[in-house]
Amino acid sequence: MMTATSAFLTCGRHRLDLSFPRVMGILNVTPDSFSDGGRHVALDDALRHAERMLAEGAAIIDVGGESTRPGAEPVSPAAELDRVAPVVEALVRELDALVSVDTSCPEVMREVAGLGAGMLNDVRSLDREGALAAAIGTGLPVCLMHRQGEPRDMQQAPRYDVPVEEAVVDYLAERVAACEAAGLRRERLLVDPGFGFGKTVEHNLRLLNRMERLTELELPLLVGMSRKSMIGKVLERPVEERLPGGLALSALAVERGARILRVHDVAPSVDAVNMTWAVLKEGC
C-alpha cells in the first residue's frame, strides 16, 4: 500500500511506483465505447493491443466491460463478466500485466481479483449495493471517481450549486470517509475528478484549471481526458483527431498533480508525460 513515506502502491503481486506520473492504457472490451467500441472484443485482439500498450510504456492496463459513455445503458453482471474475465486472465497469465478493471459490479470485482487483477477503477465510487464490501474483500487498491448522475442521463444539462472543484472535492472526501469507516484503508485509495461525467465543457475546463484543489485529499490522483468531447467541442475535432488536444491536457494534469493518466494513445502520452515531468523536476 502507498503511505506518506512510500511512493509505492501494492497492486496484488505488483508494486506500482508513483513517485513519478504513470500512464494507464485503456482496453475497452465493449461493443459500444465512444471511441473504440468493438475493436478489441475478440480475446486475441485485446491481448495484442494490450501487448502494444505495454511495449509503448503503459504501467497499467485498464480493462472495461461496460461502456460509461454519455447515454450508455447498464449491462448485466453476467454479460460484463463474460467480456472482462477471459481478458484479465489472459493479460495476467501471458503478459504478467498489472491489470486494473473498470467496474462498479461487486460480482465482477470478486471474480477479477481471483483472476489476478491488481486494481479496481469504479466510476460510481463503490456506492452500488455490495460494491464496498466486495472491494474490501479483494484486498486491492480502488480508484474512486466523481460523477453526477448515471451515464444514461449525466450529460443532460448538468449543473452545480457550488464551484465544480468544490463539489468534486467534497464528494470524494465523503466517499473516502465512507470507505474508511467501512474498513477500506486509506492507503488503498486513489481518486479521479471524473472529467466528462456530469459536467459541461466549462465545468471540465474550470476543474482542470483548479485541479490542484484535489491534492488536499492527499491521495494519488488518476485523470482521464483522452479523446473526450471536451476536446472535440473546444477544438472542433472528431474523435480520431483529438490526440494533440489530449496531450496538452495530460501535460496540464501532470503539472497539477496527476499521478496516473488514463489514455488511449500510449506512446505519445508517455512522451508528453515524461517531458512535462522532466521540466517540473528540473534541478531537483
PDB file of C-alpha atoms in Angstrom:
ATOM      1  CA  MET A   1       0.000   0.000   0.000  1.00  0.00           C
ATOM      2  CA  MET A   2       1.079   3.610  -0.505  1.00  0.00           C
ATOM      3  CA  THR A   3       1.686   5.717   2.595  1.00  0.00           C
ATOM      4  CA  ALA A   4       3.006   9.176   3.291  1.00  0.00           C
ATOM      5  CA  THR A   5       6.521   7.741   3.468  1.00  0.00           C
ATOM      6  CA  SER A   6       6.258   5.418   0.468  1.00  0.00           C
ATOM      7  CA  ALA A   7       5.717   6.117  -3.220  1.00  0.00           C
ATOM      8  CA  PHE A   8       4.680   2.540  -3.920  1.00  0.00           C
ATOM      9  CA  LEU A   9       1.146   1.215  -4.271  1.00  0.00           C
ATOM     10  CA  THR A  10       0.719  -2.517  -3.722  1.00  0.00           C
ATOM     11  CA  CYS A  11      -1.487  -3.913  -6.504  1.00  0.00           C
ATOM     12  CA  GLY A  12      -1.785  -7.633  -5.933  1.00  0.00           C
ATOM     13  CA  ARG A  13       1.624  -9.069  -6.735  1.00  0.00           C
ATOM     14  CA  HIS A  14       2.742  -5.839  -8.433  1.00  0.00           C
ATOM     15  CA  ARG A  15       4.253  -2.744  -6.810  1.00  0.00           C
ATOM     16  CA  LEU A  16       3.415   0.444  -8.672  1.00  0.00           C
ATOM     17  CA  ASP A  17       5.922   3.272  -8.262  1.00  0.00           C
ATOM     18  CA  LEU A  18       4.025   6.570  -8.105  1.00  0.00           C
ATOM     19  CA  SER A  19       6.987   8.781  -7.283  1.00  0.00           C
ATOM     20  CA  PHE A  20       6.514   9.999 -10.867  1.00  0.00           C
ATOM     21  CA  PRO A  21       3.464  10.057 -13.196  1.00  0.00           C
ATOM     22  CA  ARG A  22       2.471   6.816 -14.908  1.00  0.00           C
ATOM     23  CA  VAL A  23       0.348   6.054 -17.954  1.00  0.00           C
ATOM     24  CA  MET A  24      -2.647   3.694 -17.836  1.00  0.00           C
ATOM     25  CA  GLY A  25      -3.651   2.233 -21.190  1.00  0.00           C
ATOM     26  CA  ILE A  26      -7.366   1.878 -21.931  1.00  0.00           C
ATOM     27  CA  LEU A  27      -8.588  -1.517 -23.121  1.00  0.00           C
ATOM     28  CA  ASN A  28     -12.322  -1.434 -23.791  1.00  0.00           C
ATOM     29  CA  VAL A  29     -13.869  -4.841 -24.461  1.00  0.00           C
ATOM     30  CA  THR A  30     -17.319  -3.430 -25.149  1.00  0.00           C
ATOM     31  CA  PRO A  31     -19.161  -3.101 -28.459  1.00  0.00           C
ATOM     32  CA  ASP A  32     -20.264   0.487 -27.773  1.00  0.00           C
ATOM     33  CA  SER A  33     -17.458   2.573 -26.213  1.00  0.00           C
ATOM     34  CA  PHE A  34     -17.402   6.112 -27.601  1.00  0.00           C
ATOM     35  CA  SER A  35     -14.044   5.985 -29.423  1.00  0.00           C
ATOM     36  CA  ASP A  36     -13.038   2.354 -29.909  1.00  0.00           C
ATOM     37  CA  GLY A  37     -16.188   0.302 -29.420  1.00  0.00           C
ATOM     38  CA  GLY A  38     -15.907  -3.207 -30.819  1.00  0.00           C
ATOM     39  CA  ARG A  39     -12.244  -3.018 -31.829  1.00  0.00           C
ATOM     40  CA  HIS A  40     -10.919  -5.247 -29.032  1.00  0.00           C
ATOM     41  CA  VAL A  41     -13.842  -7.539 -28.254  1.00  0.00           C
ATOM     42  CA  ALA A  42     -12.084 -10.653 -29.593  1.00  0.00           C
ATOM     43  CA  LEU A  43      -9.661 -12.048 -26.995  1.00  0.00           C
ATOM     44  CA  ASP A  44      -6.675 -12.177 -29.342  1.00  0.00           C
ATOM     45  CA  ASP A  45      -7.263  -8.597 -30.485  1.00  0.00           C
ATOM     46  CA  ALA A  46      -7.476  -7.439 -26.879  1.00  0.00           C
ATOM     47  CA  LEU A  47      -4.309  -9.288 -25.937  1.00  0.00           C
ATOM     48  CA  ARG A  48      -2.298  -7.889 -28.858  1.00  0.00           C
ATOM     49  CA  HIS A  49      -3.488  -4.352 -28.185  1.00  0.00           C
ATOM     50  CA  ALA A  50      -2.515  -4.640 -24.522  1.00  0.00           C
ATOM     51  CA  GLU A  51       0.867  -6.021 -25.532  1.00  0.00           C
ATOM     52  CA  ARG A  52       1.438  -2.975 -27.752  1.00  0.00           C
ATOM     53  CA  MET A  53       0.454  -0.571 -24.983  1.00  0.00           C
ATOM     54  CA  LEU A  54       2.819  -2.238 -22.527  1.00  0.00           C
ATOM     55  CA  ALA A  55       5.649  -2.066 -25.061  1.00  0.00           C
ATOM     56  CA  GLU A  56       4.894   1.637 -25.526  1.00  0.00           C
ATOM     57  CA  GLY A  57       5.306   2.300 -21.817  1.00  0.00           C
ATOM     58  CA  ALA A  58       1.937   1.726 -20.146  1.00  0.00           C
ATOM     59  CA  ALA A  59       2.365   0.795 -16.492  1.00  0.00           C
ATOM     60  CA  ILE A  60      -1.251  -0.377 -16.123  1.00  0.00           C
ATOM     61  CA  ILE A  61      -3.871  -1.810 -18.467  1.00  0.00           C
ATOM     62  CA  ASP A  62      -7.404  -0.721 -17.568  1.00  0.00           C
ATOM     63  CA  VAL A  63      -9.975  -3.246 -18.800  1.00  0.00           C
ATOM     64  CA  GLY A  64     -13.596  -2.181 -19.121  1.00  0.00           C
ATOM     65  CA  GLY A  65     -16.603  -4.330 -19.954  1.00  0.00           C
ATOM     66  CA  GLU A  66     -19.402  -1.784 -19.500  1.00  0.00           C
ATOM     67  CA  SER A  67     -19.497   1.426 -21.507  1.00  0.00           C
ATOM     68  CA  THR A  68     -19.882   4.582 -19.418  1.00  0.00           C
ATOM     69  CA  ARG A  69     -20.134   6.981 -22.364  1.00  0.00           C
ATOM     70  CA  PRO A  70     -22.976   9.513 -22.179  1.00  0.00           C
ATOM     71  CA  GLY A  71     -26.258   7.765 -22.942  1.00  0.00           C
ATOM     72  CA  ALA A  72     -24.931   4.272 -22.270  1.00  0.00           C
ATOM     73  CA  GLU A  73     -27.257   1.705 -20.723  1.00  0.00           C
ATOM     74  CA  PRO A  74     -26.079  -0.660 -17.957  1.00  0.00           C
ATOM     75  CA  VAL A  75     -25.227  -4.294 -18.693  1.00  0.00           C
ATOM     76  CA  SER A  76     -25.873  -7.335 -16.537  1.00  0.00           C
ATOM     77  CA  PRO A  77     -23.129  -8.686 -14.245  1.00  0.00           C
ATOM     78  CA  ALA A  78     -23.056 -11.891 -16.293  1.00  0.00           C
ATOM     79  CA  ALA A  79     -22.538 -10.033 -19.567  1.00  0.00           C
ATOM     80  CA  GLU A  80     -19.827  -7.836 -18.054  1.00  0.00           C
ATOM     81  CA  LEU A  81     -18.032 -10.872 -16.644  1.00  0.00           C
ATOM     82  CA  ASP A  82     -18.217 -12.685 -19.970  1.00  0.00           C
ATOM     83  CA  ARG A  83     -16.411  -9.729 -21.530  1.00  0.00           C
ATOM     84  CA  VAL A  84     -13.719  -8.992 -18.970  1.00  0.00           C
ATOM     85  CA  ALA A  85     -12.858 -12.267 -17.221  1.00  0.00           C
ATOM     86  CA  PRO A  86     -11.133 -14.003 -20.174  1.00  0.00           C
ATOM     87  CA  VAL A  87      -9.197 -10.821 -20.968  1.00  0.00           C
ATOM     88  CA  VAL A  88      -7.999 -10.287 -17.403  1.00  0.00           C
ATOM     89  CA  GLU A  89      -6.961 -13.919 -17.107  1.00  0.00           C
ATOM     90  CA  ALA A  90      -5.014 -13.779 -20.390  1.00  0.00           C
ATOM     91  CA  LEU A  91      -3.299 -10.473 -19.595  1.00  0.00           C
ATOM     92  CA  VAL A  92      -2.126 -11.784 -16.235  1.00  0.00           C
ATOM     93  CA  ARG A  93      -1.119 -15.220 -17.487  1.00  0.00           C
ATOM     94  CA  GLU A  94       0.523 -14.314 -20.804  1.00  0.00           C
ATOM     95  CA  LEU A  95       1.825 -10.771 -20.230  1.00  0.00           C
ATOM     96  CA  ASP A  96       2.176 -10.590 -16.427  1.00  0.00           C
ATOM     97  CA  ALA A  97       0.453  -7.211 -16.737  1.00  0.00           C
ATOM     98  CA  LEU A  98      -0.712  -5.002 -13.911  1.00  0.00           C
ATOM     99  CA  VAL A  99      -4.425  -5.032 -14.736  1.00  0.00           C
ATOM    100  CA  SER A 100      -6.989  -2.549 -13.490  1.00  0.00           C
ATOM    101  CA  VAL A 101     -10.655  -3.366 -14.029  1.00  0.00           C
ATOM    102  CA  ASP A 102     -13.116  -0.558 -14.680  1.00  0.00           C
ATOM    103  CA  THR A 103     -16.244  -1.835 -12.931  1.00  0.00           C
ATOM    104  CA  SER A 104     -18.951  -0.954 -10.414  1.00  0.00           C
ATOM    105  CA  CYS A 105     -20.241  -4.510 -10.100  1.00  0.00           C
ATOM    106  CA  PRO A 106     -19.488  -6.476  -6.882  1.00  0.00           C
ATOM    107  CA  GLU A 107     -19.577  -9.835  -8.677  1.00  0.00           C
ATOM    108  CA  VAL A 108     -17.059  -8.617 -11.240  1.00  0.00           C
ATOM    109  CA  MET A 109     -14.783  -7.200  -8.534  1.00  0.00           C
ATOM    110  CA  ARG A 110     -14.609 -10.515  -6.712  1.00  0.00           C
ATOM    111  CA  GLU A 111     -14.096 -12.555  -9.872  1.00  0.00           C
ATOM    112  CA  VAL A 112     -11.325 -10.438 -11.415  1.00  0.00           C
ATOM    113  CA  ALA A 113      -9.451 -10.259  -8.120  1.00  0.00           C
ATOM    114  CA  GLY A 114      -9.342 -14.039  -8.151  1.00  0.00           C
ATOM    115  CA  LEU A 115      -8.007 -13.951 -11.714  1.00  0.00           C
ATOM    116  CA  GLY A 116      -5.069 -11.749 -10.741  1.00  0.00           C
ATOM    117  CA  ALA A 117      -6.253  -8.173 -11.344  1.00  0.00           C
ATOM    118  CA  GLY A 118      -4.256  -5.629  -9.357  1.00  0.00           C
ATOM    119  CA  MET A 119      -6.597  -2.650  -9.106  1.00  0.00           C
ATOM    120  CA  LEU A 120     -10.276  -1.662  -9.253  1.00  0.00           C
ATOM    121  CA  ASN A 121     -11.447   1.504 -11.002  1.00  0.00           C
ATOM    122  CA  ASP A 122     -15.049   2.415 -10.122  1.00  0.00           C
ATOM    123  CA  VAL A 123     -16.809   5.375 -11.748  1.00  0.00           C
ATOM    124  CA  ARG A 124     -19.518   5.047  -9.071  1.00  0.00           C
ATOM    125  CA  SER A 125     -17.085   5.240  -6.125  1.00  0.00           C
ATOM    126  CA  LEU A 126     -18.277   1.963  -4.579  1.00  0.00           C
ATOM    127  CA  ASP A 127     -21.790   3.261  -3.904  1.00  0.00           C
ATOM    128  CA  ARG A 128     -23.575   0.425  -5.721  1.00  0.00           C
ATOM    129  CA  GLU A 129     -25.093  -2.070  -3.293  1.00  0.00           C
ATOM    130  CA  GLY A 130     -22.479  -4.595  -2.176  1.00  0.00           C
ATOM    131  CA  ALA A 131     -19.587  -2.900  -4.003  1.00  0.00           C
ATOM    132  CA  LEU A 132     -17.803  -1.547  -0.943  1.00  0.00           C
ATOM    133  CA  ALA A 133     -17.844  -4.883   0.851  1.00  0.00           C
ATOM    134  CA  ALA A 134     -16.683  -6.654  -2.304  1.00  0.00           C
ATOM    135  CA  ALA A 135     -13.831  -4.194  -2.807  1.00  0.00           C
ATOM    136  CA  ILE A 136     -12.698  -4.587   0.789  1.00  0.00           C
ATOM    137  CA  GLY A 137     -12.682  -8.349   0.361  1.00  0.00           C
ATOM    138  CA  THR A 138     -10.418  -8.232  -2.688  1.00  0.00           C
ATOM    139  CA  GLY A 139      -7.563  -6.536  -0.841  1.00  0.00           C
ATOM    140  CA  LEU A 140      -6.895  -4.413  -3.940  1.00  0.00           C
ATOM    141  CA  PRO A 141      -6.475  -0.649  -4.274  1.00  0.00           C
ATOM    142  CA  VAL A 142      -9.528   1.182  -5.594  1.00  0.00           C
ATOM    143  CA  CYS A 143      -9.929   4.398  -7.569  1.00  0.00           C
ATOM    144  CA  LEU A 144     -12.987   6.435  -6.559  1.00  0.00           C
ATOM    145  CA  MET A 145     -14.356   8.773  -9.239  1.00  0.00           C
ATOM    146  CA  HIS A 146     -16.624  11.797  -9.020  1.00  0.00           C
ATOM    147  CA  ARG A 147     -19.715  11.790 -11.185  1.00  0.00           C
ATOM    148  CA  GLN A 148     -23.090  13.485 -11.275  1.00  0.00           C
ATOM    149  CA  GLY A 149     -25.904  11.218 -12.425  1.00  0.00           C
ATOM    150  CA  GLU A 150     -25.660   7.956 -14.348  1.00  0.00           C
ATOM    151  CA  PRO A 151     -24.167   7.506 -17.850  1.00  0.00           C
ATOM    152  CA  ARG A 152     -27.603   7.370 -19.450  1.00  0.00           C
ATOM    153  CA  ASP A 153     -28.505  10.888 -18.217  1.00  0.00           C
ATOM    154  CA  MET A 154     -25.376  12.526 -16.790  1.00  0.00           C
ATOM    155  CA  GLN A 155     -24.866  14.967 -19.675  1.00  0.00           C
ATOM    156  CA  GLN A 156     -28.433  16.276 -19.714  1.00  0.00           C
ATOM    157  CA  ALA A 157     -27.869  19.863 -18.517  1.00  0.00           C
ATOM    158  CA  PRO A 158     -25.506  19.182 -15.580  1.00  0.00           C
ATOM    159  CA  ARG A 159     -25.320  21.975 -13.008  1.00  0.00           C
ATOM    160  CA  TYR A 160     -23.707  22.616  -9.617  1.00  0.00           C
ATOM    161  CA  ASP A 161     -24.764  24.859  -6.741  1.00  0.00           C
ATOM    162  CA  VAL A 162     -21.131  25.459  -5.759  1.00  0.00           C
ATOM    163  CA  PRO A 163     -17.975  25.793  -7.882  1.00  0.00           C
ATOM    164  CA  VAL A 164     -17.379  22.458  -9.573  1.00  0.00           C
ATOM    165  CA  GLU A 165     -13.966  21.914  -7.957  1.00  0.00           C
ATOM    166  CA  GLU A 166     -15.536  22.298  -4.514  1.00  0.00           C
ATOM    167  CA  ALA A 167     -18.310  19.845  -5.392  1.00  0.00           C
ATOM    168  CA  VAL A 168     -15.743  17.301  -6.603  1.00  0.00           C
ATOM    169  CA  VAL A 169     -13.504  17.609  -3.538  1.00  0.00           C
ATOM    170  CA  ASP A 170     -16.477  17.416  -1.151  1.00  0.00           C
ATOM    171  CA  TYR A 171     -17.953  14.357  -2.875  1.00  0.00           C
ATOM    172  CA  LEU A 172     -14.652  12.483  -2.977  1.00  0.00           C
ATOM    173  CA  ALA A 173     -13.886  13.366   0.653  1.00  0.00           C
ATOM    174  CA  GLU A 174     -17.274  11.927   1.638  1.00  0.00           C
ATOM    175  CA  ARG A 175     -16.680   8.718  -0.309  1.00  0.00           C
ATOM    176  CA  VAL A 176     -13.183   8.332   1.152  1.00  0.00           C
ATOM    177  CA  ALA A 177     -14.632   8.762   4.657  1.00  0.00           C
ATOM    178  CA  ALA A 178     -17.337   6.176   3.925  1.00  0.00           C
ATOM    179  CA  CYS A 179     -14.731   3.720   2.683  1.00  0.00           C
ATOM    180  CA  GLU A 180     -12.522   4.222   5.723  1.00  0.00           C
ATOM    181  CA  ALA A 181     -15.490   3.845   8.078  1.00  0.00           C
ATOM    182  CA  ALA A 182     -16.310   0.504   6.446  1.00  0.00           C
ATOM    183  CA  GLY A 183     -12.744  -0.745   6.811  1.00  0.00           C
ATOM    184  CA  LEU A 184     -11.190   0.081   3.440  1.00  0.00           C
ATOM    185  CA  ARG A 185      -7.854   1.531   4.431  1.00  0.00           C
ATOM    186  CA  ARG A 186      -6.900   4.934   3.082  1.00  0.00           C
ATOM    187  CA  GLU A 187      -3.611   3.694   1.638  1.00  0.00           C
ATOM    188  CA  ARG A 188      -5.645   1.547  -0.780  1.00  0.00           C
ATOM    189  CA  LEU A 189      -7.485   4.535  -2.288  1.00  0.00           C
ATOM    190  CA  LEU A 190      -6.958   6.740  -5.336  1.00  0.00           C
ATOM    191  CA  VAL A 191      -9.252   9.484  -6.615  1.00  0.00           C
ATOM    192  CA  ASP A 192     -10.404  10.650 -10.056  1.00  0.00           C
ATOM    193  CA  PRO A 193     -12.161  14.019 -10.661  1.00  0.00           C
ATOM    194  CA  GLY A 194     -14.321  12.429 -13.368  1.00  0.00           C
ATOM    195  CA  PHE A 195     -13.885  14.703 -16.358  1.00  0.00           C
ATOM    196  CA  GLY A 196     -16.950  14.421 -18.613  1.00  0.00           C
ATOM    197  CA  PHE A 197     -19.112  12.646 -16.045  1.00  0.00           C
ATOM    198  CA  GLY A 198     -21.969  15.050 -15.425  1.00  0.00           C
ATOM    199  CA  LYS A 199     -20.006  18.150 -16.430  1.00  0.00           C
ATOM    200  CA  THR A 200     -20.254  20.742 -19.187  1.00  0.00           C
ATOM    201  CA  VAL A 201     -17.220  21.850 -21.170  1.00  0.00           C
ATOM    202  CA  GLU A 202     -16.999  24.894 -18.917  1.00  0.00           C
ATOM    203  CA  HIS A 203     -17.099  22.664 -15.825  1.00  0.00           C
ATOM    204  CA  ASN A 204     -14.322  20.488 -17.233  1.00  0.00           C
ATOM    205  CA  LEU A 205     -12.075  23.423 -18.111  1.00  0.00           C
ATOM    206  CA  ARG A 206     -12.550  25.042 -14.716  1.00  0.00           C
ATOM    207  CA  LEU A 207     -11.969  21.734 -12.936  1.00  0.00           C
ATOM    208  CA  LEU A 208      -8.688  21.121 -14.738  1.00  0.00           C
ATOM    209  CA  ASN A 209      -7.548  24.698 -14.175  1.00  0.00           C
ATOM    210  CA  ARG A 210      -8.188  24.286 -10.436  1.00  0.00           C
ATOM    211  CA  MET A 211      -7.330  20.606 -10.126  1.00  0.00           C
ATOM    212  CA  GLU A 212      -4.645  21.289  -7.539  1.00  0.00           C
ATOM    213  CA  ARG A 213      -7.537  21.559  -5.065  1.00  0.00           C
ATOM    214  CA  LEU A 214      -7.787  17.771  -5.189  1.00  0.00           C
ATOM    215  CA  THR A 215      -4.320  17.432  -3.687  1.00  0.00           C
ATOM    216  CA  GLU A 216      -5.995  18.441  -0.417  1.00  0.00           C
ATOM    217  CA  LEU A 217      -7.248  14.841  -0.261  1.00  0.00           C
ATOM    218  CA  GLU A 218      -3.630  13.610  -0.053  1.00  0.00           C
ATOM    219  CA  LEU A 219      -4.340  10.617  -2.273  1.00  0.00           C
ATOM    220  CA  PRO A 220      -2.910   9.586  -5.650  1.00  0.00           C
ATOM    221  CA  LEU A 221      -4.771  11.347  -8.430  1.00  0.00           C
ATOM    222  CA  LEU A 222      -5.907   9.492 -11.572  1.00  0.00           C
ATOM    223  CA  VAL A 223      -7.114  11.559 -14.532  1.00  0.00           C
ATOM    224  CA  GLY A 224      -8.829  10.507 -17.766  1.00  0.00           C
ATOM    225  CA  MET A 225      -9.475  13.030 -20.531  1.00  0.00           C
ATOM    226  CA  SER A 226      -8.280  11.075 -23.566  1.00  0.00           C
ATOM    227  CA  ARG A 227     -10.363  11.728 -26.727  1.00  0.00           C
ATOM    228  CA  LYS A 228     -13.234  13.159 -24.683  1.00  0.00           C
ATOM    229  CA  SER A 229     -15.873  15.504 -26.036  1.00  0.00           C
ATOM    230  CA  MET A 230     -14.405  18.499 -24.208  1.00  0.00           C
ATOM    231  CA  ILE A 231     -11.516  18.344 -26.691  1.00  0.00           C
ATOM    232  CA  GLY A 232     -13.863  17.956 -29.633  1.00  0.00           C
ATOM    233  CA  LYS A 233     -16.016  20.892 -28.585  1.00  0.00           C
ATOM    234  CA  VAL A 234     -13.153  23.292 -27.865  1.00  0.00           C
ATOM    235  CA  LEU A 235     -11.093  22.393 -30.948  1.00  0.00           C
ATOM    236  CA  GLU A 236     -13.939  21.273 -33.219  1.00  0.00           C
ATOM    237  CA  ARG A 237     -12.281  17.909 -33.828  1.00  0.00           C
ATOM    238  CA  PRO A 238     -13.804  14.447 -34.320  1.00  0.00           C
ATOM    239  CA  VAL A 239     -12.700  11.618 -32.031  1.00  0.00           C
ATOM    240  CA  GLU A 240      -9.902  10.465 -34.340  1.00  0.00           C
ATOM    241  CA  GLU A 241      -8.309  13.955 -34.380  1.00  0.00           C
ATOM    242  CA  ARG A 242      -8.229  14.688 -30.648  1.00  0.00           C
ATOM    243  CA  LEU A 243      -4.739  13.417 -29.776  1.00  0.00           C
ATOM    244  CA  PRO A 244      -2.908  16.795 -29.805  1.00  0.00           C
ATOM    245  CA  GLY A 245      -5.537  18.329 -27.546  1.00  0.00           C
ATOM    246  CA  GLY A 246      -5.371  15.310 -25.268  1.00  0.00           C
ATOM    247  CA  LEU A 247      -1.584  15.574 -24.957  1.00  0.00           C
ATOM    248  CA  ALA A 248      -1.938  19.216 -23.899  1.00  0.00           C
ATOM    249  CA  LEU A 249      -4.473  18.199 -21.247  1.00  0.00           C
ATOM    250  CA  SER A 250      -2.212  15.402 -19.996  1.00  0.00           C
ATOM    251  CA  ALA A 251       0.687  17.833 -19.569  1.00  0.00           C
ATOM    252  CA  LEU A 252      -1.533  20.257 -17.643  1.00  0.00           C
ATOM    253  CA  ALA A 253      -2.850  17.422 -15.472  1.00  0.00           C
ATOM    254  CA  VAL A 254       0.682  16.328 -14.557  1.00  0.00           C
ATOM    255  CA  GLU A 255       1.582  19.900 -13.665  1.00  0.00           C
ATOM    256  CA  ARG A 256      -1.462  19.988 -11.373  1.00  0.00           C
ATOM    257  CA  GLY A 257      -0.635  16.795  -9.524  1.00  0.00           C
ATOM    258  CA  ALA A 258      -1.884  13.800 -11.544  1.00  0.00           C
ATOM    259  CA  ARG A 259      -0.004  10.578 -10.906  1.00  0.00           C
ATOM    260  CA  ILE A 260      -1.866   8.289 -13.343  1.00  0.00           C
ATOM    261  CA  LEU A 261      -3.010   9.364 -16.809  1.00  0.00           C
ATOM    262  CA  ARG A 262      -5.670   7.109 -18.335  1.00  0.00           C
ATOM    263  CA  VAL A 263      -5.254   7.273 -22.136  1.00  0.00           C
ATOM    264  CA  HIS A 264      -5.996   5.559 -25.441  1.00  0.00           C
ATOM    265  CA  ASP A 265      -2.778   6.618 -27.223  1.00  0.00           C
ATOM    266  CA  VAL A 266       0.008   5.330 -25.011  1.00  0.00           C
ATOM    267  CA  ALA A 267       3.287   6.075 -26.832  1.00  0.00           C
ATOM    268  CA  PRO A 268       2.743   9.822 -27.426  1.00  0.00           C
ATOM    269  CA  SER A 269       1.184  10.188 -23.991  1.00  0.00           C
ATOM    270  CA  VAL A 270       4.215   8.615 -22.307  1.00  0.00           C
ATOM    271  CA  ASP A 271       6.465  11.098 -24.124  1.00  0.00           C
ATOM    272  CA  ALA A 272       4.248  14.047 -23.154  1.00  0.00           C
ATOM    273  CA  VAL A 273       4.078  12.948 -19.517  1.00  0.00           C
ATOM    274  CA  ASN A 274       7.800  12.271 -19.250  1.00  0.00           C
ATOM    275  CA  MET A 275       8.738  15.568 -20.912  1.00  0.00           C
ATOM    276  CA  THR A 276       6.411  17.509 -18.625  1.00  0.00           C
ATOM    277  CA  TRP A 277       7.833  15.735 -15.597  1.00  0.00           C
ATOM    278  CA  ALA A 278      11.414  16.468 -16.678  1.00  0.00           C
ATOM    279  CA  VAL A 279      10.626  20.184 -16.775  1.00  0.00           C
ATOM    280  CA  LEU A 280       8.837  20.119 -13.431  1.00  0.00           C
ATOM    281  CA  LYS A 281      11.696  18.247 -11.743  1.00  0.00           C
ATOM    282  CA  GLU A 282      14.471  20.325 -13.336  1.00  0.00           C
ATOM    283  CA  GLY A 283      17.208  20.912 -10.783  1.00  0.00           C
ATOM    284  CA  CYS A 284      15.651  18.606  -8.194  1.00  0.00           C
TER     285      CYS A 284
END
